[in-house]
Coordinates of C-alpha atoms in Angstrom, one line a residue:
X3 CA 21.6 -0.3 -18.4
X4 CA 21.6 3.6 -18.6
X5 CA 18.7 5.1 -16.4
X6 CA 16.6 8.1 -17.6
X7 CA 17.2 11.5 -17.4
X8 CA 15.1 12.3 -14.9
X9 CA 15.2 14.5 -11.6
X10 CA 14.5 11.4 -9.5
X11 CA 15.5 13.5 -6.4
X12 CA 12.4 15.9 -6.9
X13 CA 9.7 12.9 -8.1
X14 CA 6.4 13.3 -6.2
X15 CA 4.0 10.6 -6.2
X16 CA 2.5 10.3 -9.4
X17 CA 2.2 8.8 -12.5
X18 CA 4.9 8.6 -15.2
X19 CA 4.3 6.6 -18.1
X20 CA 7.7 3.8 -18.7
X21 CA 8.0 1.5 -21.5
X22 CA 6.0 -1.5 -21.0
X23 CA 3.1 -2.8 -19.0
X24 CA 2.3 -6.7 -18.5
X25 CA -1.4 -7.9 -20.0
X26 CA -3.5 -11.3 -19.7
X27 CA -6.6 -12.1 -20.1
X28 CA -9.5 -14.0 -18.6
X29 CA -11.7 -15.9 -20.8
X30 CA -13.5 -19.1 -20.8
X31 CA -13.0 -20.2 -17.8
X32 CA -9.2 -19.8 -18.1
X33 CA -6.0 -17.0 -18.3
X34 CA -3.7 -16.9 -21.4
X35 CA -0.3 -16.5 -21.2
X36 CA 0.0 -12.8 -21.3
X37 CA 2.7 -10.4 -22.6
X38 CA 4.6 -7.4 -22.4
X39 CA 3.1 -4.5 -24.0
X40 CA 4.1 -1.1 -24.6
X41 CA 0.2 0.5 -25.4
X42 CA -0.8 2.5 -22.2
X43 CA -4.5 2.4 -23.1
X44 CA -7.4 0.0 -21.8
X45 CA -10.3 0.1 -24.3
X46 CA -14.0 -1.6 -23.1
X47 CA -17.1 -1.8 -23.6
X48 CA -19.1 0.9 -22.4
X49 CA -21.7 -2.1 -19.9
X50 CA -17.8 -3.7 -18.6
X51 CA -18.1 -4.5 -15.3
X52 CA -15.8 -2.5 -14.1
X53 CA -17.6 0.2 -15.4
X54 CA -20.5 -0.6 -13.9
X55 CA -20.1 -2.4 -10.2
X56 CA -16.5 -1.5 -9.8
X57 CA -15.7 -5.1 -9.7
X58 CA -11.9 -4.3 -9.4
X59 CA -9.2 -5.3 -7.0
X60 CA -6.1 -3.6 -7.2
X61 CA -2.0 -4.7 -5.1
X62 CA 0.9 -2.1 -4.6
X63 CA 4.4 -2.6 -4.1
X64 CA 7.8 -1.4 -4.8
X65 CA 11.1 -1.8 -6.6
X66 CA 14.6 -0.5 -5.6
X67 CA 17.7 -0.2 -6.2
X68 CA 19.8 -1.7 -4.0
X69 CA 23.1 0.2 -2.2
X70 CA 25.3 -2.7 -4.2
X71 CA 23.3 -2.5 -8.0
X72 CA 20.8 -4.7 -7.2
X73 CA 17.5 -4.1 -8.8
X74 CA 15.1 -5.6 -6.0
X75 CA 11.1 -6.0 -4.8
X76 CA 9.7 -6.5 -1.6
X77 CA 7.6 -9.6 0.2
X78 CA 5.6 -9.2 -3.6
X79 CA 4.9 -12.8 -2.7
X80 CA 2.5 -11.5 0.3
X81 CA 1.4 -9.2 -2.6
X82 CA 0.2 -11.9 -5.0
X83 CA -1.3 -13.6 -1.7
X84 CA -4.1 -10.2 -0.4
X85 CA -4.7 -9.8 -4.3
X86 CA -6.0 -13.0 -4.5
X87 CA -8.2 -12.7 -1.5
X88 CA -9.3 -9.5 -2.8
X89 CA -10.1 -11.8 -5.8
X90 CA -12.5 -14.1 -3.8
X91 CA -13.7 -11.2 -1.9
X92 CA -15.3 -9.5 -5.2
X93 CA -16.2 -12.8 -7.3
X94 CA -12.9 -12.1 -9.2
X95 CA -11.0 -15.1 -10.3
X96 CA -7.8 -15.1 -9.0
X97 CA -4.6 -14.5 -10.7
X98 CA -2.2 -17.6 -9.7
X99 CA 0.8 -16.5 -7.7
X100 CA 3.7 -17.7 -10.0
X101 CA 2.2 -16.0 -12.8
X102 CA 1.9 -12.7 -10.6
X103 CA 5.6 -12.7 -9.5
X104 CA 6.8 -14.0 -13.0
X105 CA 4.3 -10.8 -14.2
X106 CA 6.1 -8.6 -11.6
X107 CA 9.6 -9.6 -12.9
X108 CA 8.7 -9.2 -16.5
X109 CA 7.7 -6.0 -16.1
X110 CA 10.2 -4.5 -13.3
X111 CA 13.0 -5.8 -15.7
X112 CA 11.4 -4.3 -19.1
X113 CA 11.2 -1.1 -17.2
X114 CA 15.1 -1.0 -15.6
X115 CA 15.6 2.2 -16.6
X116 CA 13.4 3.9 -14.5
X117 CA 14.6 2.3 -11.1
X118 CA 15.6 5.5 -9.3
X119 CA 19.3 5.1 -8.6
X120 CA 20.6 4.3 -4.8
X121 CA 20.3 7.2 -2.8
X122 CA 17.8 8.7 -4.6
X123 CA 15.0 9.0 -2.2
X124 CA 12.5 7.5 -4.7
X125 CA 11.0 4.1 -6.3
X126 CA 9.9 2.3 -9.0
X127 CA 6.0 1.4 -8.2
X128 CA 4.5 -1.3 -9.3
X129 CA 0.9 -1.5 -9.8
X130 CA -0.5 -4.4 -10.3
X131 CA -4.8 -5.0 -10.8
X132 CA -7.4 -7.2 -12.1
X133 CA -10.7 -5.7 -13.3
X134 CA -13.9 -7.4 -14.8
X135 CA -14.4 -6.8 -18.5
X136 CA -17.3 -8.0 -20.5
X137 CA -20.4 -6.2 -20.3
X138 CA -22.6 -6.5 -17.7
X139 CA -26.1 -4.6 -17.2
X140 CA -27.4 -7.5 -14.5
X141 CA -26.7 -7.1 -10.9
X142 CA -23.5 -10.1 -11.2
X143 CA -19.8 -11.7 -11.0
X144 CA -18.3 -10.6 -14.8
X145 CA -17.8 -13.2 -17.6
X146 CA -14.2 -12.1 -18.3
X147 CA -11.5 -9.7 -16.6
X148 CA -8.0 -8.5 -17.1
X149 CA -4.6 -8.9 -15.1
X150 CA -2.6 -6.0 -15.8
X151 CA 0.7 -4.5 -14.0
X152 CA 2.0 -1.1 -14.4
X153 CA 5.0 0.9 -12.9
X154 CA 6.1 4.7 -12.3
X155 CA 8.7 6.0 -10.7
X156 CA 7.7 8.4 -7.7
X157 CA 8.9 9.6 -4.6
X158 CA 7.0 10.9 -1.2
X159 CA 3.2 9.9 -0.6
X160 CA 3.3 13.1 1.4
X161 CA 4.6 16.1 -0.1
X162 CA 6.7 16.7 3.3
X163 CA 8.0 13.7 2.8
X164 CA 9.3 12.6 6.9
X165 CA 8.1 16.3 8.6
X166 CA 4.9 14.9 11.3
X167 CA 1.7 14.9 9.5
X168 CA -1.7 16.1 11.0
X169 CA -4.8 14.2 11.0
X170 CA -8.7 14.8 12.1
X171 CA -10.9 11.9 13.1
X172 CA -13.0 12.0 10.3
X173 CA -17.2 11.5 11.0
X174 CA -17.0 8.8 8.2
X175 CA -17.2 5.2 8.2
X176 CA -14.2 3.8 6.0
X177 CA -15.9 0.3 6.3
X178 CA -18.7 -1.6 7.8
X179 CA -17.8 -4.8 10.6
X180 CA -18.6 -7.5 7.8
X181 CA -18.0 -5.4 4.5
X182 CA -14.9 -5.0 2.3
X183 CA -12.1 -3.4 4.3
X184 CA -9.7 -6.2 4.7
X185 CA -9.5 -6.6 1.2
X186 CA -7.5 -3.7 -1.8
X187 CA -10.7 -2.9 -3.5
X188 CA -10.8 0.1 -5.6
X189 CA -14.5 0.4 -4.2
X190 CA -13.3 1.4 -0.6
X191 CA -10.8 3.1 -1.5
X192 CA -13.7 5.6 -4.0
X193 CA -15.2 5.8 -0.7
X194 CA -12.4 7.5 0.8
X195 CA -12.3 10.3 -1.9
X196 CA -15.2 12.6 0.2
X197 CA -13.5 12.5 2.7
X198 CA -9.7 12.9 2.1
X199 CA -11.1 15.6 0.0
X200 CA -12.5 17.4 3.0
X201 CA -9.7 16.9 5.5
X202 CA -7.2 18.7 3.0
X203 CA -10.1 21.3 2.5
X204 CA -9.6 21.8 6.3
X205 CA -5.8 22.4 6.3
X206 CA -5.2 18.2 7.5
X207 CA -3.0 15.8 6.2
X208 CA -5.3 12.7 6.1
X209 CA -8.0 11.2 8.4
X210 CA -8.4 8.8 11.2
X211 CA -11.2 6.4 11.0
X212 CA -12.6 5.4 14.1
X213 CA -14.7 1.3 14.0
X214 CA -18.0 1.5 12.4
X215 CA -19.8 -0.3 15.2
X216 CA -19.2 1.9 17.9
X217 CA -16.9 5.1 17.1
X218 CA -14.7 4.0 20.1
X219 CA -11.6 2.1 18.3
X220 CA -8.8 3.6 15.8
X221 CA -8.9 1.6 12.8
X222 CA -6.6 3.0 10.1
X223 CA -6.6 5.3 7.3
X224 CA -7.7 5.9 3.9
X225 CA -4.6 4.7 2.0
X226 CA -2.1 3.5 5.5
X227 CA -2.4 1.7 9.0
X228 CA -1.3 3.1 11.9
X229 CA 1.3 2.3 14.5
X230 CA 1.6 3.6 17.4
X231 CA 4.8 3.7 20.6
X232 CA 3.9 3.4 24.2
X233 CA 6.1 6.1 26.5
X234 CA 8.1 2.4 27.5
X235 CA 8.6 1.6 23.9
X236 CA 5.8 -1.0 23.3
X237 CA 5.2 -0.9 19.2
X238 CA 1.2 -0.9 19.1
X239 CA -1.1 -1.5 16.2
X240 CA -4.7 -1.7 15.5
X241 CA -6.3 -5.3 15.1
X242 CA -9.6 -5.5 13.5
X243 CA -11.4 -7.6 10.9
X244 CA -11.7 -4.3 8.6
X245 CA -8.8 -2.9 8.8
X246 CA -6.0 -4.1 5.0
X247 CA -3.7 -6.3 6.2
X248 CA -0.5 -4.2 5.3
X249 CA 2.8 -5.4 4.2
X250 CA 4.6 -2.7 5.9
X251 CA 2.6 -2.8 9.4
X252 CA 3.4 -6.5 9.2
X253 CA 6.8 -5.9 8.2
X254 CA 7.5 -3.2 10.8
X255 CA 6.2 -5.9 14.1
X256 CA 8.8 -8.0 12.9
X257 CA 12.3 -5.2 12.7
X258 CA 10.6 -4.2 15.8
X259 CA 10.9 -7.7 17.8
X260 CA 13.6 -9.5 16.2
X261 CA 16.1 -6.9 14.8
X262 CA 14.8 -4.2 17.5
X263 CA 14.3 -6.1 20.7
X264 CA 10.9 -4.5 21.1
X265 CA 7.8 -5.9 22.6
X266 CA 4.9 -6.0 20.3
X267 CA 1.4 -6.1 20.8
X268 CA -1.8 -6.3 17.5
X269 CA -4.8 -5.1 20.0
X270 CA -8.1 -3.3 20.0
X271 CA -6.8 0.1 20.6
X272 CA -10.0 2.8 21.7
X273 CA -9.5 6.6 20.9
X274 CA -9.7 7.7 24.6
X275 CA -6.0 6.1 25.0
X276 CA -4.2 7.6 22.0
X277 CA -2.9 10.1 24.2
X278 CA -1.2 8.2 25.9
X279 CA 1.1 7.4 23.1
X280 CA 4.1 8.8 23.3
X281 CA 4.7 8.1 19.3
X282 CA 2.2 8.1 16.5
X283 CA 2.9 7.3 12.6
X284 CA 1.0 5.7 9.1
X285 CA 2.8 3.3 7.7
X286 CA 2.4 1.8 4.0
X287 CA 4.0 0.4 0.8
X288 CA 3.5 4.0 -0.4
X289 CA 4.8 6.1 2.4
X290 CA 7.1 3.4 4.5
X291 CA 5.8 5.3 7.8
X292 CA 4.9 9.0 7.8
X293 CA 5.0 10.6 11.6
X294 CA 2.0 11.6 13.5
X295 CA 2.5 14.6 15.4
X296 CA -1.2 15.4 16.4
X297 CA -4.7 14.4 15.6
X298 CA -7.7 16.9 16.2
X299 CA -10.4 15.8 17.4
X300 CA -13.5 18.0 16.6
X301 CA -11.2 21.1 17.0
X302 CA -9.5 19.7 20.3
X303 CA -5.9 18.4 19.7
X304 CA -3.7 15.2 20.7
X305 CA -0.5 16.3 20.4
X306 CA 2.5 13.7 20.9
X307 CA 5.6 14.2 23.0
X308 CA 7.6 13.6 19.5
X309 CA 6.2 16.7 18.2
X310 CA 6.2 18.4 15.1
X311 CA 9.5 18.7 13.6
X312 CA 10.7 15.0 13.3
X313 CA 9.9 11.3 13.9
X314 CA 9.6 10.3 17.0
X315 CA 13.1 7.9 17.8
X316 CA 11.4 4.9 17.7
X317 CA 9.9 5.1 14.9
X318 CA 13.0 6.4 13.3
X319 CA 14.2 3.5 13.8
X320 CA 11.9 1.2 12.8
X321 CA 12.1 3.3 9.3
X322 CA 15.9 2.9 9.2
X323 CA 15.9 -0.4 9.9
X324 CA 13.2 -1.3 7.6
X325 CA 14.3 0.9 4.6
X326 CA 18.0 -0.6 5.0
X327 CA 16.6 -4.2 4.6
X328 CA 14.8 -3.1 1.5
X329 CA 17.6 -1.4 0.5
X330 CA 20.6 -4.7 0.8
X331 CA 22.3 -2.2 3.9
X332 CA 20.6 -4.9 6.4
X333 CA 20.6 -8.6 6.0
X334 CA 16.8 -9.1 5.3
X335 CA 14.8 -12.3 6.7
X336 CA 15.1 -15.2 4.1
X337 CA 12.2 -14.8 1.4
X338 CA 11.7 -11.1 1.9
X339 CA 13.8 -9.6 -0.4
X340 CA 13.2 -11.0 -4.5
X341 CA 15.9 -10.3 -7.2
X342 CA 14.8 -8.6 -10.1
X343 CA 16.9 -10.6 -13.1
X344 CA 17.8 -7.6 -15.5
X345 CA 19.8 -8.3 -18.7

């Protein structure tokens, strides 16, 4: 199979249309079998539930070309489970796990020519999502839905790649304690747009959101979980009911413990202890791990000992080990890697 003629090494994190996507519709209480289509466009009624009341949930995962030439995805079963939890919270019918996994396989195989080659630094980003399609004028769940999956080849999420980021403590709240911060709903990301535009205008790469109830504890950014390294090399991640359960973060904690022999801890992290950590990073499907060099708290700077030039040593080991698993350098835990059958 011949790859597309794309400048893989210089891809940004932006949309590029690929050949096929998967579409399935929910009507009369059931999902249909779904099919691949070359048409990237969606036609909706002006009163569609997704347009009126933002009834939509989504996922994000990647396909990789391994060192030995296979095309694989990373823990897609967890994406299926998280999408199920998100759908239930927004009263959207669940798309079955096995159908989800089959749809991912089919879409990636159909767009195999767009999966970046090994060593290019790029990946194929996969976006499954569900949204309400029928007309809804009263505030209630839709009756009909569409599940879709599209793909796009991407480069690094942050323009600087692995260059340490400068972030700010946001004055805005990302999620309420009993809200929807723990699910991957489009409305959560809409809420973060003004905050991220503001941060960028002020010269920062991202926001650090504190808990809405007390504004004393670290939560996450608009699109990634935090990971901290103590001065004695313990890996710590914030714990909260309003944080999205990142698949990358969960995987990194396993990598830290089982591959690197490090102590790991998921707990409440108070902002006033952040300056005591040796390293800080943002982790997620898009970024994998992006190091944080400093945090600006309304003019007061917290500068991590790892500095502004490169990843800290423990963060680097975590990054190299996880990407090594994804790319086939290292043996993966059972069930982490799903090979895509490509004809």
